[in-house]
Amino acid sequence: MENDFDRPIEKEQIAIDTKIERVFSEAYYIGRASTAKGTVAAYIPELAKADASAFGLYMMHENGGSLSFGDFETRFSIQSVSKVIILAASLKYRGFRGTFDHVMMEPSGDAFNSILKLDTRSNLPFNPMINAGAIQTISLLADILSFEDLLSFSRELCCDEGITLDEAVYKSEFESGDRNRAIVYLLKSKGVLMSEPQKTLDLYFKMCSLSVSARSLASLGLIISNGGTDPLSGKRLIDSEHVRTIKSLMFTCGMYDFSGEFGVRVGVPAKSGVGGGLVCAAPGMGIGLYGPSLDPFGNSIAAVKAMEHISEKLGLHVFDY
Ligand code: GLN
């Protein structure tokens, strides 16, 4: 059988412009130097085991070239970056209306796991990039897709058949996920949850526990940047209209309550996770980063610093066009 994942991502077969190479290499050192300023997530005990000084950076260019630095192959849990995949799946299987009749598209301005506005301001979660919104979105899928279906979709989007469920993270997530349990039951109490709470939550925890690398995220970023088609294989993986929606929500909500500042300073659609991952869909390139030392918002401190440098030096801000 032909291997769908058989793409030329192993080595830099195609030369990358020397300026791009220099800027990425500077960004790597800037990022690595900042890891000591943050802390690894500890509220999910298994995440606390990560090496706080780790930092990996992978850039996949639409021309087929790539750059890699540091811990770019290290496996870590995808956490909230999976919210992008969950949204892509919902748009694919439920459609635009079938998704946004059940979840809003507004930045919340609150922490990723906040319950505040869900209880006081609206019956529907603010957007699919925060916990309440992703849990609600996954409830739209829980009765039509299995975890294996979502795992295959994740592998396809990340061009990485090595993605598996990290059982230890999943167990840890399950044992410490009381706030997410509160969210799912709050959604149920409001009559908006679209599947059974346990089933919904189990799928959400499993999707957060997928083990990826900076390289997997670079591939995801490249496909999103390229309008949903893999520029290397030519294969369409996400409908282009859905990509516009995904990019918009990544831009406005992808960095939690730091999304506005990240939008101004870096200006590319991005999504972070408390495992230290960051996916960026920059013009002409996908960038995947891994640095488990986090800032107070839950974003990788090294990844944000590195992206500020890359965007400024290469003029990647989407509103510079
Ligand atoms: N699994 C994490 C949680 O539900 C995901 C949060 C994140 O990465 N921000 O709390």
mmCIF file with all atom_site columns, N, CA, C and O in Angstrom, residues 245-293:
data_model
loop_
_atom_site.group_PDB
_atom_site.id
_atom_site.type_symbol
_atom_site.label_atom_id
_atom_site.label_alt_id
_atom_site.label_comp_id
_atom_site.label_asym_id
_atom_site.label_entity_id
_atom_site.label_seq_id
_atom_site.pdbx_PDB_ins_code
_atom_site.Cartn_x
_atom_site.Cartn_y
_atom_site.Cartn_z
_atom_site.occupancy
_atom_site.B_iso_or_equiv
_atom_site.pdbx_formal_charge
_atom_site.auth_seq_id
_atom_site.auth_comp_id
_atom_site.auth_asym_id
_atom_site.auth_atom_id
_atom_site.pdbx_PDB_model_num
ATOM 1   N N  . THR A 1 245 ? -11.607 29.769 8.392  1.00 0.00 ? 245 THR A N  1
ATOM 2   C CA . THR A 1 245 ? -12.216 29.818 9.727  1.00 0.00 ? 245 THR A CA 1
ATOM 3   C C  . THR A 1 245 ? -11.202 29.411 10.801 1.00 0.00 ? 245 THR A C  1
ATOM 4   O O  . THR A 1 245 ? -11.080 30.067 11.844 1.00 0.00 ? 245 THR A O  1
ATOM 5   N N  . ILE A 1 246 ? -10.475 28.341 10.532 1.00 0.00 ? 246 ILE A N  1
ATOM 6   C CA . ILE A 1 246 ? -9.501  27.844 11.509 1.00 0.00 ? 246 ILE A CA 1
ATOM 7   C C  . ILE A 1 246 ? -8.416  28.901 11.763 1.00 0.00 ? 246 ILE A C  1
ATOM 8   O O  . ILE A 1 246 ? -8.080  29.207 12.904 1.00 0.00 ? 246 ILE A O  1
ATOM 9   N N  . LYS A 1 247 ? -7.907  29.477 10.668 1.00 0.00 ? 247 LYS A N  1
ATOM 10  C CA . LYS A 1 247 ? -6.860  30.501 10.815 1.00 0.00 ? 247 LYS A CA 1
ATOM 11  C C  . LYS A 1 247 ? -7.372  31.707 11.598 1.00 0.00 ? 247 LYS A C  1
ATOM 12  O O  . LYS A 1 247 ? -6.668  32.261 12.434 1.00 0.00 ? 247 LYS A O  1
ATOM 13  N N  . SER A 1 248 ? -8.609  32.119 11.302 1.00 0.00 ? 248 SER A N  1
ATOM 14  C CA . SER A 1 248 ? -9.174  33.277 11.999 1.00 0.00 ? 248 SER A CA 1
ATOM 15  C C  . SER A 1 248 ? -9.254  33.009 13.498 1.00 0.00 ? 248 SER A C  1
ATOM 16  O O  . SER A 1 248 ? -8.907  33.861 14.316 1.00 0.00 ? 248 SER A O  1
ATOM 17  N N  . LEU A 1 249 ? -9.712  31.809 13.853 1.00 0.00 ? 249 LEU A N  1
ATOM 18  C CA . LEU A 1 249 ? -9.850  31.507 15.281 1.00 0.00 ? 249 LEU A CA 1
ATOM 19  C C  . LEU A 1 249 ? -8.500  31.282 15.953 1.00 0.00 ? 249 LEU A C  1
ATOM 20  O O  . LEU A 1 249 ? -8.324  31.604 17.121 1.00 0.00 ? 249 LEU A O  1
ATOM 21  N N  . MET A 1 250 ? -7.544  30.757 15.196 1.00 0.00 ? 250 MET A N  1
ATOM 22  C CA . MET A 1 250 ? -6.191  30.631 15.761 1.00 0.00 ? 250 MET A CA 1
ATOM 23  C C  . MET A 1 250 ? -5.642  32.034 16.032 1.00 0.00 ? 250 MET A C  1
ATOM 24  O O  . MET A 1 250 ? -5.052  32.301 17.074 1.00 0.00 ? 250 MET A O  1
ATOM 25  N N  . PHE A 1 251 ? -5.855  32.923 15.070 1.00 0.00 ? 251 PHE A N  1
ATOM 26  C CA . PHE A 1 251 ? -5.301  34.278 15.218 1.00 0.00 ? 251 PHE A CA 1
ATOM 27  C C  . PHE A 1 251 ? -5.927  35.003 16.405 1.00 0.00 ? 251 PHE A C  1
ATOM 28  O O  . PHE A 1 251 ? -5.228  35.650 17.188 1.00 0.00 ? 251 PHE A O  1
ATOM 29  N N  . THR A 1 252 ? -7.260  34.887 16.536 1.00 0.00 ? 252 THR A N  1
ATOM 30  C CA . THR A 1 252 ? -7.939  35.682 17.571 1.00 0.00 ? 252 THR A CA 1
ATOM 31  C C  . THR A 1 252 ? -7.979  34.992 18.943 1.00 0.00 ? 252 THR A C  1
ATOM 32  O O  . THR A 1 252 ? -8.118  35.662 19.956 1.00 0.00 ? 252 THR A O  1
ATOM 33  N N  . CYS A 1 253 ? -7.874  33.663 18.961 1.00 0.00 ? 253 CYS A N  1
ATOM 34  C CA . CYS A 1 253 ? -8.092  32.941 20.225 1.00 0.00 ? 253 CYS A CA 1
ATOM 35  C C  . CYS A 1 253 ? -7.025  31.884 20.529 1.00 0.00 ? 253 CYS A C  1
ATOM 36  O O  . CYS A 1 253 ? -7.116  31.220 21.561 1.00 0.00 ? 253 CYS A O  1
ATOM 37  N N  . GLY A 1 254 ? -6.043  31.706 19.649 1.00 0.00 ? 254 GLY A N  1
ATOM 38  C CA . GLY A 1 254 ? -5.145  30.558 19.767 1.00 0.00 ? 254 GLY A CA 1
ATOM 39  C C  . GLY A 1 254 ? -4.120  30.601 20.890 1.00 0.00 ? 254 GLY A C  1
ATOM 40  O O  . GLY A 1 254 ? -3.534  29.585 21.232 1.00 0.00 ? 254 GLY A O  1
ATOM 41  N N  . MET A 1 255 ? -3.905  31.801 21.452 1.00 0.00 ? 255 MET A N  1
ATOM 42  C CA . MET A 1 255 ? -2.872  31.925 22.488 1.00 0.00 ? 255 MET A CA 1
ATOM 43  C C  . MET A 1 255 ? -3.514  32.308 23.825 1.00 0.00 ? 255 MET A C  1
ATOM 44  O O  . MET A 1 255 ? -2.953  33.031 24.640 1.00 0.00 ? 255 MET A O  1
ATOM 45  N N  . TYR A 1 256 ? -4.746  31.827 24.030 1.00 0.00 ? 256 TYR A N  1
ATOM 46  C CA . TYR A 1 256 ? -5.516  32.114 25.255 1.00 0.00 ? 256 TYR A CA 1
ATOM 47  C C  . TYR A 1 256 ? -5.649  33.622 25.457 1.00 0.00 ? 256 TYR A C  1
ATOM 48  O O  . TYR A 1 256 ? -5.841  34.361 24.509 1.00 0.00 ? 256 TYR A O  1
ATOM 49  N N  . ASP A 1 257 ? -5.450  34.068 26.705 1.00 0.00 ? 257 ASP A N  1
ATOM 50  C CA . ASP A 1 257 ? -5.640  35.496 26.990 1.00 0.00 ? 257 ASP A CA 1
ATOM 51  C C  . ASP A 1 257 ? -4.380  36.315 26.667 1.00 0.00 ? 257 ASP A C  1
ATOM 52  O O  . ASP A 1 257 ? -4.217  37.442 27.135 1.00 0.00 ? 257 ASP A O  1
ATOM 53  N N  . PHE A 1 258 ? -3.523  35.750 25.841 1.00 0.00 ? 258 PHE A N  1
ATOM 54  C CA . PHE A 1 258 ? -2.371  36.476 25.301 1.00 0.00 ? 258 PHE A CA 1
ATOM 55  C C  . PHE A 1 258 ? -2.540  36.631 23.783 1.00 0.00 ? 258 PHE A C  1
ATOM 56  O O  . PHE A 1 258 ? -1.660  37.128 23.085 1.00 0.00 ? 258 PHE A O  1
ATOM 57  N N  . SER A 1 259 ? -3.700  36.220 23.276 1.00 0.00 ? 259 SER A N  1
ATOM 58  C CA . SER A 1 259 ? -3.900  36.192 21.821 1.00 0.00 ? 259 SER A CA 1
ATOM 59  C C  . SER A 1 259 ? -3.777  37.574 21.188 1.00 0.00 ? 259 SER A C  1
ATOM 60  O O  . SER A 1 259 ? -3.212  37.725 20.105 1.00 0.00 ? 259 SER A O  1
ATOM 61  N N  . GLY A 1 260 ? -4.293  38.593 21.850 1.00 0.00 ? 260 GLY A N  1
ATOM 62  C CA . GLY A 1 260 ? -4.217  39.946 21.293 1.00 0.00 ? 260 GLY A CA 1
ATOM 63  C C  . GLY A 1 260 ? -2.781  40.415 21.172 1.00 0.00 ? 260 GLY A C  1
ATOM 64  O O  . GLY A 1 260 ? -2.353  40.910 20.113 1.00 0.00 ? 260 GLY A O  1
ATOM 65  N N  . GLU A 1 261 ? -2.021  40.230 22.233 1.00 0.00 ? 261 GLU A N  1
ATOM 66  C CA . GLU A 1 261 ? -0.623  40.693 22.218 1.00 0.00 ? 261 GLU A CA 1
ATOM 67  C C  . GLU A 1 261 ? 0.211   39.884 21.223 1.00 0.00 ? 261 GLU A C  1
ATOM 68  O O  . GLU A 1 261 ? 1.036   40.436 20.490 1.00 0.00 ? 261 GLU A O  1
ATOM 69  N N  . PHE A 1 262 ? -0.034  38.593 21.178 1.00 0.00 ? 262 PHE A N  1
ATOM 70  C CA . PHE A 1 262 ? 0.688   37.753 20.215 1.00 0.00 ? 262 PHE A CA 1
ATOM 71  C C  . PHE A 1 262 ? 0.328   38.191 18.793 1.00 0.00 ? 262 PHE A C  1
ATOM 72  O O  . PHE A 1 262 ? 1.184   38.256 17.909 1.00 0.00 ? 262 PHE A O  1
ATOM 73  N N  . GLY A 1 263 ? -0.934  38.529 18.590 1.00 0.00 ? 263 GLY A N  1
ATOM 74  C CA . GLY A 1 263 ? -1.383  38.994 17.279 1.00 0.00 ? 263 GLY A CA 1
ATOM 75  C C  . GLY A 1 263 ? -0.653  40.258 16.860 1.00 0.00 ? 263 GLY A C  1
ATOM 76  O O  . GLY A 1 263 ? -0.254  40.397 15.695 1.00 0.00 ? 263 GLY A O  1
ATOM 77  N N  . VAL A 1 264 ? -0.460  41.163 17.796 1.00 0.00 ? 264 VAL A N  1
ATOM 78  C CA . VAL A 1 264 ? 0.241   42.413 17.483 1.00 0.00 ? 264 VAL A CA 1
ATOM 79  C C  . VAL A 1 264 ? 1.732   42.150 17.282 1.00 0.00 ? 264 VAL A C  1
ATOM 80  O O  . VAL A 1 264 ? 2.341   42.598 16.310 1.00 0.00 ? 264 VAL A O  1
ATOM 81  N N  . ARG A 1 265 ? 2.329   41.423 18.208 1.00 0.00 ? 265 ARG A N  1
ATOM 82  C CA . ARG A 1 265 ? 3.785   41.238 18.170 1.00 0.00 ? 265 ARG A CA 1
ATOM 83  C C  . ARG A 1 265 ? 4.264   40.263 17.099 1.00 0.00 ? 265 ARG A C  1
ATOM 84  O O  . ARG A 1 265 ? 5.321   40.452 16.510 1.00 0.00 ? 265 ARG A O  1
ATOM 85  N N  . VAL A 1 266 ? 3.509   39.173 16.900 1.00 0.00 ? 266 VAL A N  1
ATOM 86  C CA . VAL A 1 266 ? 3.957   38.127 15.966 1.00 0.00 ? 266 VAL A CA 1
ATOM 87  C C  . VAL A 1 266 ? 3.090   38.118 14.704 1.00 0.00 ? 266 VAL A C  1
ATOM 88  O O  . VAL A 1 266 ? 3.595   38.089 13.584 1.00 0.00 ? 266 VAL A O  1
ATOM 89  N N  . GLY A 1 267 ? 1.793   38.147 14.901 1.00 0.00 ? 267 GLY A N  1
ATOM 90  C CA . GLY A 1 267 ? 0.889   38.328 13.769 1.00 0.00 ? 267 GLY A CA 1
ATOM 91  C C  . GLY A 1 267 ? 0.764   37.158 12.819 1.00 0.00 ? 267 GLY A C  1
ATOM 92  O O  . GLY A 1 267 ? 0.578   37.357 11.621 1.00 0.00 ? 267 GLY A O  1
ATOM 93  N N  . VAL A 1 268 ? 0.841   35.936 13.347 1.00 0.00 ? 268 VAL A N  1
ATOM 94  C CA . VAL A 1 268 ? 0.539   34.777 12.499 1.00 0.00 ? 268 VAL A CA 1
ATOM 95  C C  . VAL A 1 268 ? -0.453  33.878 13.249 1.00 0.00 ? 268 VAL A C  1
ATOM 96  O O  . VAL A 1 268 ? -0.426  33.823 14.480 1.00 0.00 ? 268 VAL A O  1
ATOM 97  N N  . PRO A 1 269 ? -1.334  33.180 12.523 1.00 0.00 ? 269 PRO A N  1
ATOM 98  C CA . PRO A 1 269 ? -2.235  32.244 13.200 1.00 0.00 ? 269 PRO A CA 1
ATOM 99  C C  . PRO A 1 269 ? -1.410  31.196 13.950 1.00 0.00 ? 269 PRO A C  1
ATOM 100 O O  . PRO A 1 269 ? -0.472  30.616 13.383 1.00 0.00 ? 269 PRO A O  1
ATOM 101 N N  . ALA A 1 270 ? -1.752  30.977 15.218 1.00 0.00 ? 270 ALA A N  1
ATOM 102 C CA . ALA A 1 270 ? -0.948  30.073 16.043 1.00 0.00 ? 270 ALA A CA 1
ATOM 103 C C  . ALA A 1 270 ? -1.832  29.396 17.078 1.00 0.00 ? 270 ALA A C  1
ATOM 104 O O  . ALA A 1 270 ? -2.913  29.884 17.395 1.00 0.00 ? 270 ALA A O  1
ATOM 105 N N  . LYS A 1 271 ? -1.373  28.280 17.583 1.00 0.00 ? 271 LYS A N  1
ATOM 106 C CA . LYS A 1 271 ? -2.080  27.621 18.690 1.00 0.00 ? 271 LYS A CA 1
ATOM 107 C C  . LYS A 1 271 ? -1.071  26.972 19.608 1.00 0.00 ? 271 LYS A C  1
ATOM 108 O O  . LYS A 1 271 ? -0.179  26.246 19.168 1.00 0.00 ? 271 LYS A O  1
ATOM 109 N N  . SER A 1 272 ? -1.243  27.226 20.889 1.00 0.00 ? 272 SER A N  1
ATOM 110 C CA . SER A 1 272 ? -0.311  26.684 21.882 1.00 0.00 ? 272 SER A CA 1
ATOM 111 C C  . SER A 1 272 ? -0.974  25.591 22.712 1.00 0.00 ? 272 SER A C  1
ATOM 112 O O  . SER A 1 272 ? -2.196  25.433 22.686 1.00 0.00 ? 272 SER A O  1
ATOM 113 N N  . GLY A 1 273 ? -0.149  24.881 23.450 1.00 0.00 ? 273 GLY A N  1
ATOM 114 C CA . GLY A 1 273 ? -0.642  23.857 24.376 1.00 0.00 ? 273 GLY A CA 1
ATOM 115 C C  . GLY A 1 273 ? 0.230   23.848 25.616 1.00 0.00 ? 273 GLY A C  1
ATOM 116 O O  . GLY A 1 273 ? 1.421   24.208 25.532 1.00 0.00 ? 273 GLY A O  1
ATOM 117 N N  . VAL A 1 274 ? -0.334  23.429 26.762 1.00 0.00 ? 274 VAL A N  1
ATOM 118 C CA . VAL A 1 274 ? 0.454   23.453 28.002 1.00 0.00 ? 274 VAL A CA 1
ATOM 119 C C  . VAL A 1 274 ? 1.542   22.375 28.051 1.00 0.00 ? 274 VAL A C  1
ATOM 120 O O  . VAL A 1 274 ? 2.348   22.352 28.973 1.00 0.00 ? 274 VAL A O  1
ATOM 121 N N  . GLY A 1 275 ? 1.572   21.512 27.060 1.00 0.00 ? 275 GLY A N  1
ATOM 122 C CA . GLY A 1 275 ? 2.684   20.563 26.959 1.00 0.00 ? 275 GLY A CA 1
ATOM 123 C C  . GLY A 1 275 ? 3.930   21.262 26.432 1.00 0.00 ? 275 GLY A C  1
ATOM 124 O O  . GLY A 1 275 ? 5.020   20.679 26.399 1.00 0.00 ? 275 GLY A O  1
ATOM 125 N N  . GLY A 1 276 ? 3.779   22.507 25.987 1.00 0.00 ? 276 GLY A N  1
ATOM 126 C CA . GLY A 1 276 ? 4.927   23.283 25.482 1.00 0.00 ? 276 GLY A CA 1
ATOM 127 C C  . GLY A 1 276 ? 4.941   23.414 23.974 1.00 0.00 ? 276 GLY A C  1
ATOM 128 O O  . GLY A 1 276 ? 5.846   24.014 23.398 1.00 0.00 ? 276 GLY A O  1
ATOM 129 N N  . GLY A 1 277 ? 3.918   22.865 23.316 1.00 0.00 ? 277 GLY A N  1
ATOM 130 C CA . GLY A 1 277 ? 3.881   22.927 21.849 1.00 0.00 ? 277 GLY A CA 1
ATOM 131 C C  . GLY A 1 277 ? 3.296   24.224 21.331 1.00 0.00 ? 277 GLY A C  1
ATOM 132 O O  . GLY A 1 277 ? 2.480   24.864 22.000 1.00 0.00 ? 277 GLY A O  1
ATOM 133 N N  . LEU A 1 278 ? 3.754   24.599 20.149 1.00 0.00 ? 278 LEU A N  1
ATOM 134 C CA . LEU A 1 278 ? 3.175   25.760 19.465 1.00 0.00 ? 278 LEU A CA 1
ATOM 135 C C  . LEU A 1 278 ? 3.211   25.475 17.968 1.00 0.00 ? 278 LEU A C  1
ATOM 136 O O  . LEU A 1 278 ? 4.256   25.075 17.430 1.00 0.00 ? 278 LEU A O  1
ATOM 137 N N  . VAL A 1 279 ? 2.058   25.664 17.324 1.00 0.00 ? 279 VAL A N  1
ATOM 138 C CA . VAL A 1 279 ? 2.015   25.533 15.863 1.00 0.00 ? 279 VAL A CA 1
ATOM 139 C C  . VAL A 1 279 ? 1.742   26.912 15.286 1.00 0.00 ? 279 VAL A C  1
ATOM 140 O O  . VAL A 1 279 ? 0.893   27.643 15.786 1.00 0.00 ? 279 VAL A O  1
ATOM 141 N N  . CYS A 1 280 ? 2.506   27.280 14.257 1.00 0.00 ? 280 CYS A N  1
ATOM 142 C CA . CYS A 1 280 ? 2.307   28.572 13.597 1.00 0.00 ? 280 CYS A CA 1
ATOM 143 C C  . CYS A 1 280 ? 2.135   28.337 12.104 1.00 0.00 ? 280 CYS A C  1
ATOM 144 O O  . CYS A 1 280 ? 2.918   27.605 11.483 1.00 0.00 ? 280 CYS A O  1
ATOM 145 N N  . ALA A 1 281 ? 1.089   28.992 11.547 1.00 0.00 ? 281 ALA A N  1
ATOM 146 C CA . ALA A 1 281 ? 0.853   28.916 10.100 1.00 0.00 ? 281 ALA A CA 1
ATOM 147 C C  . ALA A 1 281 ? 1.303   30.247 9.503  1.00 0.00 ? 281 ALA A C  1
ATOM 148 O O  . ALA A 1 281 ? 0.507   31.166 9.358  1.00 0.00 ? 281 ALA A O  1
ATOM 149 N N  . ALA A 1 282 ? 2.591   30.347 9.218  1.00 0.00 ? 282 ALA A N  1
ATOM 150 C CA . ALA A 1 282 ? 3.158   31.602 8.723  1.00 0.00 ? 282 ALA A CA 1
ATOM 151 C C  . ALA A 1 282 ? 3.102   31.610 7.194  1.00 0.00 ? 282 ALA A C  1
ATOM 152 O O  . ALA A 1 282 ? 2.994   30.552 6.572  1.00 0.00 ? 282 ALA A O  1
ATOM 153 N N  . PRO A 1 283 ? 3.176   32.801 6.586  1.00 0.00 ? 283 PRO A N  1
ATOM 154 C CA . PRO A 1 283 ? 3.137   32.840 5.123  1.00 0.00 ? 283 PRO A CA 1
ATOM 155 C C  . PRO A 1 283 ? 4.257   31.996 4.505  1.00 0.00 ? 283 PRO A C  1
ATOM 156 O O  . PRO A 1 283 ? 5.430   32.211 4.789  1.00 0.00 ? 283 PRO A O  1
ATOM 157 N N  . GLY A 1 284 ? 3.874   30.999 3.730  1.00 0.00 ? 284 GLY A N  1
ATOM 158 C CA . GLY A 1 284 ? 4.844   30.155 3.036  1.00 0.00 ? 284 GLY A CA 1
ATOM 159 C C  . GLY A 1 284 ? 5.544   29.111 3.876  1.00 0.00 ? 284 GLY A C  1
ATOM 160 O O  . GLY A 1 284 ? 6.373   28.352 3.374  1.00 0.00 ? 284 GLY A O  1
ATOM 161 N N  . MET A 1 285 ? 5.219   29.071 5.154  1.00 0.00 ? 285 MET A N  1
ATOM 162 C CA . MET A 1 285 ? 5.904   28.066 5.990  1.00 0.00 ? 285 MET A CA 1
ATOM 163 C C  . MET A 1 285 ? 5.067   27.629 7.201  1.00 0.00 ? 285 MET A C  1
ATOM 164 O O  . MET A 1 285 ? 4.242   28.381 7.714  1.00 0.00 ? 285 MET A O  1
ATOM 165 N N  . GLY A 1 286 ? 5.326   26.419 7.631  1.00 0.00 ? 286 GLY A N  1
ATOM 166 C CA . GLY A 1 286 ? 4.744   25.923 8.880  1.00 0.00 ? 286 GLY A CA 1
ATOM 167 C C  . GLY A 1 286 ? 5.868   25.876 9.896  1.00 0.00 ? 286 GLY A C  1
ATOM 168 O O  . GLY A 1 286 ? 6.984   25.432 9.580  1.00 0.00 ? 286 GLY A O  1
ATOM 169 N N  . ILE A 1 287 ? 5.589   26.355 11.101 1.00 0.00 ? 287 ILE A N  1
ATOM 170 C CA . ILE A 1 287 ? 6.627   26.355 12.130 1.00 0.00 ? 287 ILE A CA 1
ATOM 171 C C  . ILE A 1 287 ? 6.086   25.612 13.347 1.00 0.00 ? 287 ILE A C  1
ATOM 172 O O  . ILE A 1 287 ? 4.986   25.908 13.831 1.00 0.00 ? 287 ILE A O  1
ATOM 173 N N  . GLY A 1 288 ? 6.851   24.636 13.807 1.00 0.00 ? 288 GLY A N  1
ATOM 174 C CA . GLY A 1 288 ? 6.479   23.878 14.995 1.00 0.00 ? 288 GLY A CA 1
ATOM 175 C C  . GLY A 1 288 ? 7.518   24.114 16.067 1.00 0.00 ? 288 GLY A C  1
ATOM 176 O O  . GLY A 1 288 ? 8.726   24.108 15.779 1.00 0.00 ? 288 GLY A O  1
ATOM 177 N N  . LEU A 1 289 ? 7.069   24.360 17.285 1.00 0.00 ? 289 LEU A N  1
ATOM 178 C CA . LEU A 1 289 ? 8.015   24.651 18.369 1.00 0.00 ? 289 LEU A CA 1
ATOM 179 C C  . LEU A 1 289 ? 7.649   23.826 19.594 1.00 0.00 ? 289 LEU A C  1
ATOM 180 O O  . LEU A 1 289 ? 6.474   23.510 19.819 1.00 0.00 ? 289 LEU A O  1
ATOM 181 N N  . TYR A 1 290 ? 8.663   23.529 20.372 1.00 0.00 ? 290 TYR A N  1
ATOM 182 C CA . TYR A 1 290 ? 8.445   22.797 21.626 1.00 0.00 ? 290 TYR A CA 1
ATOM 183 C C  . TYR A 1 290 ? 9.344   23.356 22.717 1.00 0.00 ? 290 TYR A C  1
ATOM 184 O O  . TYR A 1 290 ? 10.574  23.353 22.588 1.00 0.00 ? 290 TYR A O  1
ATOM 185 N N  . GLY A 1 291 ? 8.728   23.889 23.740 1.00 0.00 ? 291 GLY A N  1
ATOM 186 C CA . GLY A 1 291 ? 9.472   24.374 24.913 1.00 0.00 ? 291 GLY A CA 1
ATOM 187 C C  . GLY A 1 291 ? 8.530   24.301 26.101 1.00 0.00 ? 291 GLY A C  1
ATOM 188 O O  . GLY A 1 291 ? 7.622   25.118 26.230 1.00 0.00 ? 291 GLY A O  1
ATOM 189 N N  . PRO A 1 292 ? 8.696   23.284 26.959 1.00 0.00 ? 292 PRO A N  1
ATOM 190 C CA . PRO A 1 292 ? 7.712   23.056 28.027 1.00 0.00 ? 292 PRO A CA 1
ATOM 191 C C  . PRO A 1 292 ? 7.717   24.083 29.159 1.00 0.00 ? 292 PRO A C  1
ATOM 192 O O  . PRO A 1 292 ? 6.833   24.062 30.017 1.00 0.00 ? 292 PRO A O  1
ATOM 193 N N  . SER A 1 293 ? 8.704   24.970 29.176 1.00 0.00 ? 293 SER A N  1
ATOM 194 C CA . SER A 1 293 ? 8.717   26.015 30.199 1.00 0.00 ? 293 SER A CA 1
ATOM 195 C C  . SER A 1 293 ? 7.696   27.080 29.758 1.00 0.00 ? 293 SER A C  1
ATOM 196 O O  . SER A 1 293 ? 7.814   27.645 28.665 1.00 0.00 ? 293 SER A O  1
#
